[in-house]
Amino acid sequence: MSCEKIEIAFGDARLAITGHRDLLDGARARFEHFIASESTSSTEREIALEHNGLYRFTDSRGASAEEESVGRLLRTLEARVLEIFIAANPQFVWLHAAAVSNGDRGVLILGRFGSGKSTLSHQFMQRGWKYLSDDAVPVHLGTGRAHPFPRTPNLRTGPTQMWSEERIRELRKTEIQLDASKVCRDPVAIHGIVLPKFNRDADIRLARIGASETAEELIESAMNLAVCAGEALPLLTGLAKRVPAFRLTYAEPSDAADAALEAFAGQNA
Amino acid sequence: MTDRSETVPPRYLKRPGAKEYEIDEDVMIHIPDSGGIVKLNGSARQIWELCAKPATAEEICAQLGRQYNAAEEVFREDVDQALAEFVKNGLISRTDDRAVL
């Protein structure tokens, strides 16, 4: 079986992913917008995907994992690639968040697992906003701008969120085809923050939260604070003081996006 | 010979190197040594502020008593509890903790 290779890059990190075409197609789809433009003869780091009974992942630095399905293998790959990109790019504080933009105006969507970050970012995109990320947002420690990290977005199908985290993990995620024109290419200033929470029994509710609570949420969402707290904390507390943030409880994603946009429009009026 | 620690009450001082970020009525404190981040508000923040210079629990209670025009004993339990918690979280040092000061 022929082995193929793709190279993906973000900031100061570049790595190769190798494997049989079937497996590599999945990786290519997830990292379509990270494909390096020029192939190099030797990439410092390589991840090999194999199928030999089990689905195996091997990192050239020694990490490896075996999974029972392609889907799980690709999720493990995503997580590993994110770890590598975070470690190689300490000029950012990395937030567990989604982000969208309208021109130079960016909105962060913060939330824990299964809160609806991807769903809400998808709704914003349907209203003409551009996509930066649905799960990890690098915010530059010098400029405070959110940089695009456009992994192909995944939406869970089915009535999800009121269930346990374990149950949610079992639900299949559907990749959303991402037109290149919908992807934001440039860093954007953050002008607003929304914290969604799905509740199928609740009426839509949007509540402005204070700077202290916002700062706490931002700090909790930071994935690499251990290496950048000294620079990240003034940035995140400053951001929390400066931009409006809203908790958004919703049952219907479309209504949620409308409510959030209306709130931000009101703030900017 | 008298054990000094039994006769001299400990003094408490904000951990050297602690970074503070004021936000609304609260303060976020980052302890670079441990990587810990703690948010303090209300009376906990006041007690923390009173540790800007080495202070005993008695002195902190007295200061709060003056501030609120109340008997200092009123604050003793809360102050002792807060100081114990601050020490545990590495937010403050005790002057009898020679390894730190």
mmCIF file of C-alpha atoms in Angstrom:
data_model
loop_
_atom_site.group_PDB
_atom_site.id
_atom_site.type_symbol
_atom_site.label_atom_id
_atom_site.label_comp_id
_atom_site.label_asym_id
_atom_site.label_seq_id
_atom_site.Cartn_x
_atom_site.Cartn_y
_atom_site.Cartn_z
ATOM 1 C CA MET A 1 0.000 0.000 0.000
ATOM 2 C CA SER A 2 1.363 3.408 -0.924
ATOM 3 C CA CYS A 3 2.166 5.838 1.809
ATOM 4 C CA GLU A 4 1.470 9.505 1.250
ATOM 5 C CA LYS A 5 2.434 12.630 3.104
ATOM 6 C CA ILE A 6 0.960 16.011 3.844
ATOM 7 C CA GLU A 7 2.684 18.859 5.615
ATOM 8 C CA ILE A 8 0.825 21.221 7.872
ATOM 9 C CA ALA A 9 2.062 24.367 9.526
ATOM 10 C CA PHE A 10 1.059 26.993 12.015
ATOM 11 C CA GLY A 11 3.316 29.842 13.109
ATOM 12 C CA ASP A 12 6.678 28.416 14.048
ATOM 13 C CA ALA A 13 5.626 24.768 13.787
ATOM 14 C CA ARG A 14 5.620 22.546 10.773
ATOM 15 C CA LEU A 15 4.975 18.828 10.765
ATOM 16 C CA ALA A 16 4.396 15.996 8.353
ATOM 17 C CA ILE A 17 1.569 13.482 8.577
ATOM 18 C CA THR A 18 2.073 10.237 6.696
ATOM 19 C CA GLY A 19 -0.168 7.282 6.045
ATOM 20 C CA HIS A 20 -2.197 5.394 3.520
ATOM 21 C CA ARG A 21 -4.440 7.566 1.387
ATOM 22 C CA ASP A 22 -7.653 6.508 3.176
ATOM 23 C CA LEU A 23 -6.353 7.694 6.519
ATOM 24 C CA LEU A 24 -4.589 10.707 5.146
ATOM 25 C CA ASP A 25 -7.757 11.936 3.429
ATOM 26 C CA GLY A 26 -9.332 12.265 6.865
ATOM 27 C CA ALA A 27 -6.349 14.200 8.171
ATOM 28 C CA ARG A 28 -6.299 16.366 5.072
ATOM 29 C CA ALA A 29 -9.962 17.214 5.553
ATOM 30 C CA ARG A 30 -9.409 18.218 9.204
ATOM 31 C CA PHE A 31 -6.359 20.334 8.453
ATOM 32 C CA GLU A 32 -7.242 21.557 4.992
ATOM 33 C CA HIS A 33 -6.477 25.175 5.884
ATOM 34 C CA PHE A 34 -3.112 24.341 7.455
ATOM 35 C CA ILE A 35 -1.601 22.559 4.482
ATOM 36 C CA ALA A 36 1.861 23.994 3.962
ATOM 37 C CA SER A 37 2.270 25.575 0.561
ATOM 38 C CA GLU A 38 5.725 24.196 -0.137
ATOM 39 C CA SER A 39 6.896 20.721 0.673
ATOM 40 C CA THR A 40 10.208 20.417 2.448
ATOM 41 C CA SER A 41 12.591 17.538 2.001
ATOM 42 C CA SER A 42 12.892 17.052 5.739
ATOM 43 C CA THR A 43 10.313 18.092 8.272
ATOM 44 C CA GLU A 44 11.473 18.114 11.840
ATOM 45 C CA ARG A 45 8.496 16.225 13.131
ATOM 46 C CA GLU A 46 6.362 13.492 11.670
ATOM 47 C CA ILE A 47 3.195 11.710 12.681
ATOM 48 C CA ALA A 48 2.479 8.368 11.059
ATOM 49 C CA LEU A 49 -1.047 6.988 10.756
ATOM 50 C CA GLU A 50 -1.424 3.254 10.208
ATOM 51 C CA HIS A 51 -4.174 0.680 10.044
ATOM 52 C CA ASN A 52 -3.112 -2.770 11.003
ATOM 53 C CA GLY A 53 -6.088 -4.240 12.787
ATOM 54 C CA LEU A 54 -6.143 -1.233 15.077
ATOM 55 C CA TYR A 55 -5.730 2.354 13.981
ATOM 56 C CA ARG A 56 -2.329 3.494 15.139
ATOM 57 C CA PHE A 57 -0.794 6.896 15.554
ATOM 58 C CA THR A 58 2.959 7.326 16.052
ATOM 59 C CA ASP A 59 4.737 10.598 16.680
ATOM 60 C CA SER A 60 8.407 10.759 15.679
ATOM 61 C CA ARG A 61 9.123 12.061 19.194
ATOM 62 C CA GLY A 62 7.904 8.773 20.613
ATOM 63 C CA ALA A 63 4.250 9.331 21.540
ATOM 64 C CA SER A 64 1.856 6.736 20.185
ATOM 65 C CA ALA A 65 -1.736 5.635 20.536
ATOM 66 C CA GLU A 66 -4.011 2.915 19.245
ATOM 67 C CA GLU A 67 -7.663 3.501 18.516
ATOM 68 C CA GLU A 68 -10.530 1.301 17.447
ATOM 69 C CA SER A 69 -11.913 3.541 14.724
ATOM 70 C CA VAL A 70 -10.788 6.077 12.155
ATOM 71 C CA GLY A 71 -12.879 8.728 13.878
ATOM 72 C CA ARG A 72 -11.127 8.213 17.185
ATOM 73 C CA LEU A 73 -7.738 8.130 15.482
ATOM 74 C CA LEU A 74 -8.421 11.474 13.820
ATOM 75 C CA ARG A 75 -9.590 12.997 17.106
ATOM 76 C CA THR A 76 -6.375 11.813 18.746
ATOM 77 C CA LEU A 77 -4.435 13.282 15.846
ATOM 78 C CA GLU A 78 -6.234 16.606 16.232
ATOM 79 C CA ALA A 79 -5.438 16.736 19.920
ATOM 80 C CA ARG A 80 -1.790 15.867 19.345
ATOM 81 C CA VAL A 81 -1.361 18.397 16.566
ATOM 82 C CA LEU A 82 -2.895 21.059 18.783
ATOM 83 C CA GLU A 83 -0.440 20.185 21.585
ATOM 84 C CA ILE A 84 2.458 20.462 19.150
ATOM 85 C CA PHE A 85 1.284 23.796 17.742
ATOM 86 C CA ILE A 86 0.706 25.209 21.224
ATOM 87 C CA ALA A 87 4.140 24.132 22.453
ATOM 88 C CA ALA A 88 5.841 25.539 19.368
ATOM 89 C CA ASN A 89 4.047 28.874 19.526
ATOM 90 C CA PRO A 90 4.443 30.341 23.016
ATOM 91 C CA GLN A 91 3.954 33.829 21.614
ATOM 92 C CA PHE A 92 0.242 33.112 22.011
ATOM 93 C CA VAL A 93 -2.060 32.429 24.906
ATOM 94 C CA TRP A 94 -4.219 29.625 23.568
ATOM 95 C CA LEU A 95 -7.876 29.759 24.537
ATOM 96 C CA HIS A 96 -10.290 26.861 24.456
ATOM 97 C CA ALA A 97 -12.791 28.827 22.436
ATOM 98 C CA ALA A 98 -14.303 29.450 19.043
ATOM 99 C CA ALA A 99 -13.935 32.736 17.215
ATOM 100 C CA VAL A 100 -15.576 34.502 14.302
ATOM 101 C CA SER A 101 -15.048 37.891 12.723
ATOM 102 C CA ASN A 102 -16.871 40.568 10.843
ATOM 103 C CA GLY A 103 -14.255 42.699 9.166
ATOM 104 C CA ASP A 104 -11.708 43.512 11.841
ATOM 105 C CA ARG A 105 -14.148 42.822 14.662
ATOM 106 C CA GLY A 106 -13.712 39.469 16.335
ATOM 107 C CA VAL A 107 -15.988 37.684 18.776
ATOM 108 C CA LEU A 108 -14.737 34.981 21.101
ATOM 109 C CA ILE A 109 -17.116 32.169 21.958
ATOM 110 C CA LEU A 110 -16.007 30.655 25.231
ATOM 111 C CA GLY A 111 -17.421 27.505 26.691
ATOM 112 C CA ARG A 112 -16.741 24.168 28.156
ATOM 113 C CA PHE A 113 -17.062 20.906 26.321
ATOM 114 C CA GLY A 114 -20.454 20.593 24.620
ATOM 115 C CA SER A 115 -21.618 24.134 25.358
ATOM 116 C CA GLY A 116 -22.260 24.959 21.714
ATOM 117 C CA LYS A 117 -19.165 26.830 20.572
ATOM 118 C CA SER A 118 -19.131 25.168 17.159
ATOM 119 C CA THR A 119 -22.885 25.480 16.774
ATOM 120 C CA LEU A 120 -22.862 29.180 17.508
ATOM 121 C CA SER A 121 -19.846 29.916 15.332
ATOM 122 C CA HIS A 122 -21.603 28.083 12.482
ATOM 123 C CA GLN A 123 -24.655 30.279 12.990
ATOM 124 C CA PHE A 124 -22.531 33.412 12.860
ATOM 125 C CA MET A 125 -20.998 32.171 9.614
ATOM 126 C CA GLN A 126 -24.434 31.682 8.133
ATOM 127 C CA ARG A 127 -24.953 35.379 8.815
ATOM 128 C CA GLY A 128 -21.883 36.394 6.845
ATOM 129 C CA TRP A 129 -19.229 36.278 9.545
ATOM 130 C CA LYS A 130 -15.890 34.645 8.874
ATOM 131 C CA TYR A 131 -14.429 31.702 10.672
ATOM 132 C CA LEU A 132 -11.297 31.745 12.812
ATOM 133 C CA SER A 133 -11.683 28.580 14.857
ATOM 134 C CA ASP A 134 -14.219 26.382 16.571
ATOM 135 C CA ASP A 135 -12.114 24.996 19.406
ATOM 136 C CA ALA A 136 -8.762 26.708 19.943
ATOM 137 C CA VAL A 137 -7.982 30.381 19.513
ATOM 138 C CA PRO A 138 -4.407 31.669 19.712
ATOM 139 C CA VAL A 139 -4.360 35.223 21.041
ATOM 140 C CA HIS A 140 -1.069 37.019 20.456
ATOM 141 C CA LEU A 141 0.544 38.087 23.708
ATOM 142 C CA GLY A 142 1.964 41.222 22.134
ATOM 143 C CA THR A 143 -0.922 42.522 20.052
ATOM 144 C CA GLY A 144 -3.886 40.952 21.845
ATOM 145 C CA ARG A 145 -5.287 39.909 18.479
ATOM 146 C CA ALA A 146 -6.984 36.605 17.842
ATOM 147 C CA HIS A 147 -5.294 34.640 15.081
ATOM 148 C CA PRO A 148 -7.120 32.268 12.746
ATOM 149 C CA PHE A 149 -6.748 28.599 13.624
ATOM 150 C CA PRO A 150 -9.203 27.205 11.099
ATOM 151 C CA ARG A 151 -9.440 23.505 11.723
ATOM 152 C CA THR A 152 -12.361 22.190 9.744
ATOM 153 C CA PRO A 153 -15.323 22.781 12.065
ATOM 154 C CA ASN A 154 -17.217 19.886 13.546
ATOM 155 C CA LEU A 155 -20.825 19.961 14.585
ATOM 156 C CA ARG A 156 -22.392 17.265 16.711
ATOM 157 C CA THR A 157 -25.567 15.883 15.285
ATOM 158 C CA GLY A 158 -28.570 15.036 17.378
ATOM 159 C CA PRO A 159 -29.979 16.429 20.607
ATOM 160 C CA THR A 160 -26.786 16.671 22.523
ATOM 161 C CA GLN A 161 -26.016 18.986 25.278
ATOM 162 C CA MET A 162 -28.220 18.024 28.187
ATOM 163 C CA TRP A 163 -26.375 14.757 28.373
ATOM 164 C CA SER A 164 -23.284 13.750 30.176
ATOM 165 C CA GLU A 165 -19.878 14.521 28.732
ATOM 166 C CA GLU A 166 -19.261 10.825 28.117
ATOM 167 C CA ARG A 167 -22.518 10.474 26.250
ATOM 168 C CA ILE A 168 -21.802 13.562 24.178
ATOM 169 C CA ARG A 169 -18.395 12.208 23.218
ATOM 170 C CA GLU A 170 -20.099 9.198 21.688
ATOM 171 C CA LEU A 171 -22.131 11.350 19.352
ATOM 172 C CA ARG A 172 -20.846 11.607 15.855
ATOM 173 C CA LYS A 173 -19.504 14.944 14.772
ATOM 174 C CA THR A 174 -20.107 16.061 11.246
ATOM 175 C CA GLU A 175 -17.457 18.026 9.442
ATOM 176 C CA ILE A 176 -18.693 21.215 7.876
ATOM 177 C CA GLN A 177 -17.309 21.944 4.441
ATOM 178 C CA LEU A 178 -15.514 25.221 4.782
ATOM 179 C CA ASP A 179 -15.350 27.442 1.736
ATOM 180 C CA ALA A 180 -11.992 29.237 1.717
ATOM 181 C CA SER A 181 -13.796 32.542 1.302
ATOM 182 C CA LYS A 182 -15.483 31.963 4.679
ATOM 183 C CA VAL A 183 -12.171 31.642 6.489
ATOM 184 C CA CYS A 184 -10.682 34.713 8.124
ATOM 185 C CA ARG A 185 -7.014 34.973 7.103
ATOM 186 C CA ASP A 186 -5.836 37.842 9.253
ATOM 187 C CA PRO A 187 -5.597 38.403 12.994
ATOM 188 C CA VAL A 188 -8.513 40.387 14.390
ATOM 189 C CA ALA A 189 -9.083 42.562 17.430
ATOM 190 C CA ILE A 190 -11.476 41.032 19.946
ATOM 191 C CA HIS A 191 -14.567 43.182 20.398
ATOM 192 C CA GLY A 192 -16.895 40.864 22.267
ATOM 193 C CA ILE A 193 -17.201 37.617 24.167
ATOM 194 C CA VAL A 194 -20.136 35.273 24.367
ATOM 195 C CA LEU A 195 -20.479 32.267 26.667
ATOM 196 C CA PRO A 196 -23.164 29.969 25.285
ATOM 197 C CA LYS A 197 -24.971 27.282 27.220
ATOM 198 C CA PHE A 198 -27.476 25.008 25.584
ATOM 199 C CA ASN A 199 -30.607 24.200 27.588
ATOM 200 C CA ARG A 200 -33.403 22.669 25.576
ATOM 201 C CA ASP A 201 -35.987 23.637 28.201
ATOM 202 C CA ALA A 202 -34.943 27.240 28.621
ATOM 203 C CA ASP A 203 -36.175 30.396 27.012
ATOM 204 C CA ILE A 204 -33.432 32.356 25.383
ATOM 205 C CA ARG A 205 -31.615 34.465 27.936
ATOM 206 C CA LEU A 206 -28.758 36.862 27.385
ATOM 207 C CA ALA A 207 -27.100 38.484 30.381
ATOM 208 C CA ARG A 208 -24.145 40.845 30.450
ATOM 209 C CA ILE A 209 -21.483 39.726 32.901
ATOM 210 C CA GLY A 210 -18.903 41.788 34.719
ATOM 211 C CA ALA A 211 -15.227 42.115 33.992
ATOM 212 C CA SER A 212 -14.158 39.985 36.931
ATOM 213 C CA GLU A 213 -16.348 37.064 35.912
ATOM 214 C CA THR A 214 -15.219 37.446 32.309
ATOM 215 C CA ALA A 215 -11.571 37.426 33.358
ATOM 216 C CA GLU A 216 -12.142 34.268 35.344
ATOM 217 C CA GLU A 217 -13.693 32.574 32.319
ATOM 218 C CA LEU A 218 -10.857 33.684 30.051
ATOM 219 C CA ILE A 219 -8.245 32.448 32.510
ATOM 220 C CA GLU A 220 -10.008 29.099 32.886
ATOM 221 C CA SER A 221 -10.100 28.711 29.124
ATOM 222 C CA ALA A 222 -6.371 29.357 28.694
ATOM 223 C CA MET A 223 -4.638 26.117 27.771
ATOM 224 C CA ASN A 224 -0.996 27.162 28.138
ATOM 225 C CA LEU A 225 -1.123 29.505 31.110
ATOM 226 C CA ALA A 226 1.630 27.556 32.832
ATOM 227 C CA VAL A 227 4.151 28.901 30.330
ATOM 228 C CA CYS A 228 2.819 32.400 29.731
ATOM 229 C CA ALA A 229 0.874 33.549 32.797
ATOM 230 C CA GLY A 230 3.095 36.571 33.377
ATOM 231 C CA GLU A 231 2.179 38.010 29.986
ATOM 232 C CA ALA A 232 -1.239 36.443 29.570
ATOM 233 C CA LEU A 233 -2.843 37.630 32.799
ATOM 234 C CA PRO A 234 -2.516 41.363 32.132
ATOM 235 C CA LEU A 235 -3.706 40.712 28.581
ATOM 236 C CA LEU A 236 -6.751 38.678 29.626
ATOM 237 C CA THR A 237 -7.764 40.908 32.535
ATOM 238 C CA GLY A 238 -7.379 43.946 30.256
ATOM 239 C CA LEU A 239 -9.515 42.275 27.624
ATOM 240 C CA ALA A 240 -12.175 41.447 30.220
ATOM 241 C CA LYS A 241 -12.324 45.087 31.297
ATOM 242 C CA ARG A 242 -12.475 46.400 27.768
ATOM 243 C CA VAL A 243 -14.973 44.269 25.858
ATOM 244 C CA PRO A 244 -18.592 43.350 26.557
ATOM 245 C CA ALA A 245 -19.280 39.731 27.532
ATOM 246 C CA PHE A 246 -22.598 37.924 27.677
ATOM 247 C CA ARG A 247 -23.847 34.618 29.022
ATOM 248 C CA LEU A 248 -26.249 33.168 26.506
ATOM 249 C CA THR A 249 -28.639 30.390 27.439
ATOM 250 C CA TYR A 250 -30.468 29.019 24.454
ATOM 251 C CA ALA A 251 -32.467 26.160 23.017
ATOM 252 C CA GLU A 252 -32.499 27.241 19.398
ATOM 253 C CA PRO A 253 -29.083 28.051 17.859
ATOM 254 C CA SER A 254 -30.520 30.441 15.299
ATOM 255 C CA ASP A 255 -32.211 32.539 17.986
ATOM 256 C CA ALA A 256 -28.984 32.479 19.987
ATOM 257 C CA ALA A 257 -26.941 33.963 17.153
ATOM 258 C CA ASP A 258 -29.566 36.649 16.513
ATOM 259 C CA ALA A 259 -29.644 37.592 20.181
ATOM 260 C CA ALA A 260 -25.864 37.751 20.447
ATOM 261 C CA LEU A 261 -25.535 39.867 17.313
ATOM 262 C CA GLU A 262 -28.231 42.233 18.527
ATOM 263 C CA ALA A 263 -26.475 42.609 21.864
ATOM 264 C CA PHE A 264 -23.125 43.385 20.265
ATOM 265 C CA ALA A 265 -24.760 45.805 17.828
ATOM 266 C CA GLY A 266 -26.297 47.582 20.827
ATOM 267 C CA GLN A 267 -22.908 47.840 22.499
ATOM 268 C CA ASN A 268 -21.356 49.315 19.399
ATOM 269 C CA ALA A 269 -24.183 51.728 18.623
ATOM 270 C CA MET B 1 15.960 29.302 76.853
ATOM 271 C CA THR B 2 12.604 30.427 75.476
ATOM 272 C CA ASP B 3 11.297 29.260 72.130
ATOM 273 C CA ARG B 4 10.781 32.574 70.334
ATOM 274 C CA SER B 5 8.048 31.177 68.097
ATOM 275 C CA GLU B 6 5.888 30.555 71.159
ATOM 276 C CA THR B 7 6.047 34.125 72.353
ATOM 277 C CA VAL B 8 6.208 36.232 69.206
ATOM 278 C CA PRO B 9 3.124 36.093 67.025
ATOM 279 C CA PRO B 10 3.929 35.485 63.378
ATOM 280 C CA ARG B 11 3.751 38.310 60.901
ATOM 281 C CA TYR B 12 2.273 37.846 57.478
ATOM 282 C CA LEU B 13 3.455 39.437 54.255
ATOM 283 C CA LYS B 14 2.331 39.265 50.642
ATOM 284 C CA ARG B 15 4.439 36.715 48.854
ATOM 285 C CA PRO B 16 7.398 38.451 47.193
ATOM 286 C CA GLY B 17 6.942 38.462 43.434
ATOM 287 C CA ALA B 18 3.172 38.108 43.567
ATOM 288 C CA LYS B 19 1.556 39.946 40.669
ATOM 289 C CA GLU B 20 -1.772 41.666 41.213
ATOM 290 C CA TYR B 21 -4.377 42.595 38.643
ATOM 291 C CA GLU B 22 -7.294 44.687 39.844
ATOM 292 C CA ILE B 23 -10.557 44.030 38.116
ATOM 293 C CA ASP B 24 -13.844 45.500 39.294
ATOM 294 C CA GLU B 25 -13.908 45.054 43.061
ATOM 295 C CA ASP B 26 -11.711 41.989 42.875
ATOM 296 C CA VAL B 27 -8.046 41.291 42.554
ATOM 297 C CA MET B 28 -6.418 38.469 40.628
ATOM 298 C CA ILE B 29 -3.160 37.353 42.141
ATOM 299 C CA HIS B 30 -0.555 35.365 40.284
ATOM 300 C CA ILE B 31 2.227 33.622 42.149
ATOM 301 C CA PRO B 32 4.920 33.028 39.530
ATOM 302 C CA ASP B 33 6.836 30.509 41.668
ATOM 303 C CA SER B 34 3.928 28.103 41.875
ATOM 304 C CA GLY B 35 1.935 29.197 38.856
ATOM 305 C CA GLY B 36 -1.063 29.635 41.129
ATOM 306 C CA ILE B 37 -3.757 32.168 40.309
ATOM 307 C CA VAL B 38 -6.270 33.224 42.934
ATOM 308 C CA LYS B 39 -9.116 35.704 42.818
ATOM 309 C CA LEU B 40 -9.917 37.566 46.009
ATOM 310 C CA ASN B 41 -12.865 39.776 46.739
ATOM 311 C CA GLY B 42 -14.578 41.428 49.661
ATOM 312 C CA SER B 43 -13.050 40.906 53.080
ATOM 313 C CA ALA B 44 -10.465 38.429 51.771
ATOM 314 C CA ARG B 45 -9.116 41.148 49.520
ATOM 315 C CA GLN B 46 -8.980 43.595 52.438
ATOM 316 C CA ILE B 47 -7.019 41.152 54.570
ATOM 317 C CA TRP B 48 -4.656 40.535 51.681
ATOM 318 C CA GLU B 49 -4.102 44.285 51.244
ATOM 319 C CA LEU B 50 -3.265 44.573 54.942
ATOM 320 C CA CYS B 51 -0.414 42.137 54.383
ATOM 321 C CA ALA B 52 1.386 44.664 52.153
ATOM 322 C CA LYS B 53 3.643 45.278 55.185
ATOM 323 C CA PRO B 54 4.434 42.499 57.667
ATOM 324 C CA ALA B 55 1.474 42.341 60.034
ATOM 325 C CA THR B 56 0.266 40.055 62.788
ATOM 326 C CA ALA B 57 -3.278 38.725 62.895
ATOM 327 C CA GLU B 58 -3.876 41.048 65.857
ATOM 328 C CA GLU B 59 -2.730 44.075 63.889
ATOM 329 C CA ILE B 60 -4.914 43.133 60.950
ATOM 330 C CA CYS B 61 -7.929 42.736 63.241
ATOM 331 C CA ALA B 62 -7.175 46.073 64.881
ATOM 332 C CA GLN B 63 -6.996 47.789 61.504
ATOM 333 C CA LEU B 64 -10.297 46.256 60.410
ATOM 334 C CA GLY B 65 -11.805 47.250 63.763
ATOM 335 C CA ARG B 66 -10.807 50.859 63.173
ATOM 336 C CA GLN B 67 -12.056 50.760 59.625
ATOM 337 C CA TYR B 68 -15.485 49.389 60.569
ATOM 338 C CA ASN B 69 -15.687 50.963 64.023
ATOM 339 C CA ALA B 70 -16.127 47.550 65.592
ATOM 340 C CA ALA B 71 -14.404 45.429 68.202
ATOM 341 C CA GLU B 72 -11.366 43.732 66.715
ATOM 342 C CA GLU B 73 -12.384 40.379 68.219
ATOM 343 C CA VAL B 74 -15.282 40.341 65.787
ATOM 344 C CA PHE B 75 -12.833 39.770 62.937
ATOM 345 C CA ARG B 76 -10.477 37.299 64.573
ATOM 346 C CA GLU B 77 -11.993 34.064 63.327
ATOM 347 C CA ASP B 78 -12.315 35.279 59.725
ATOM 348 C CA VAL B 79 -8.816 36.747 59.738
ATOM 349 C CA ASP B 80 -7.239 33.566 61.122
ATOM 350 C CA GLN B 81 -9.118 31.491 58.568
ATOM 351 C CA ALA B 82 -8.147 33.770 55.679
ATOM 352 C CA LEU B 83 -4.483 33.902 56.711
ATOM 353 C CA ALA B 84 -4.335 30.123 56.994
ATOM 354 C CA GLU B 85 -5.855 29.814 53.542
ATOM 355 C CA PHE B 86 -3.472 32.406 52.089
ATOM 356 C CA VAL B 87 -0.472 30.586 53.523
ATOM 357 C CA LYS B 88 -1.785 27.313 52.131
ATOM 358 C CA ASN B 89 -2.193 28.873 48.661
ATOM 359 C CA GLY B 90 1.221 30.523 48.782
ATOM 360 C CA LEU B 91 -0.249 34.026 48.662
ATOM 361 C CA ILE B 92 1.521 35.198 51.793
ATOM 362 C CA SER B 93 4.587 34.263 53.792
ATOM 363 C CA ARG B 94 4.953 34.048 57.546
ATOM 364 C CA THR B 95 7.919 35.887 58.975
ATOM 365 C CA ASP B 96 8.757 32.778 60.953
ATOM 366 C CA ASP B 97 9.074 30.972 57.628
ATOM 367 C CA ARG B 98 12.780 31.670 57.106
ATOM 368 C CA ALA B 99 13.005 29.741 53.893
ATOM 369 C CA VAL B 100 10.730 32.261 52.236
ATOM 370 C CA LEU B 101 11.649 35.630 53.700
#
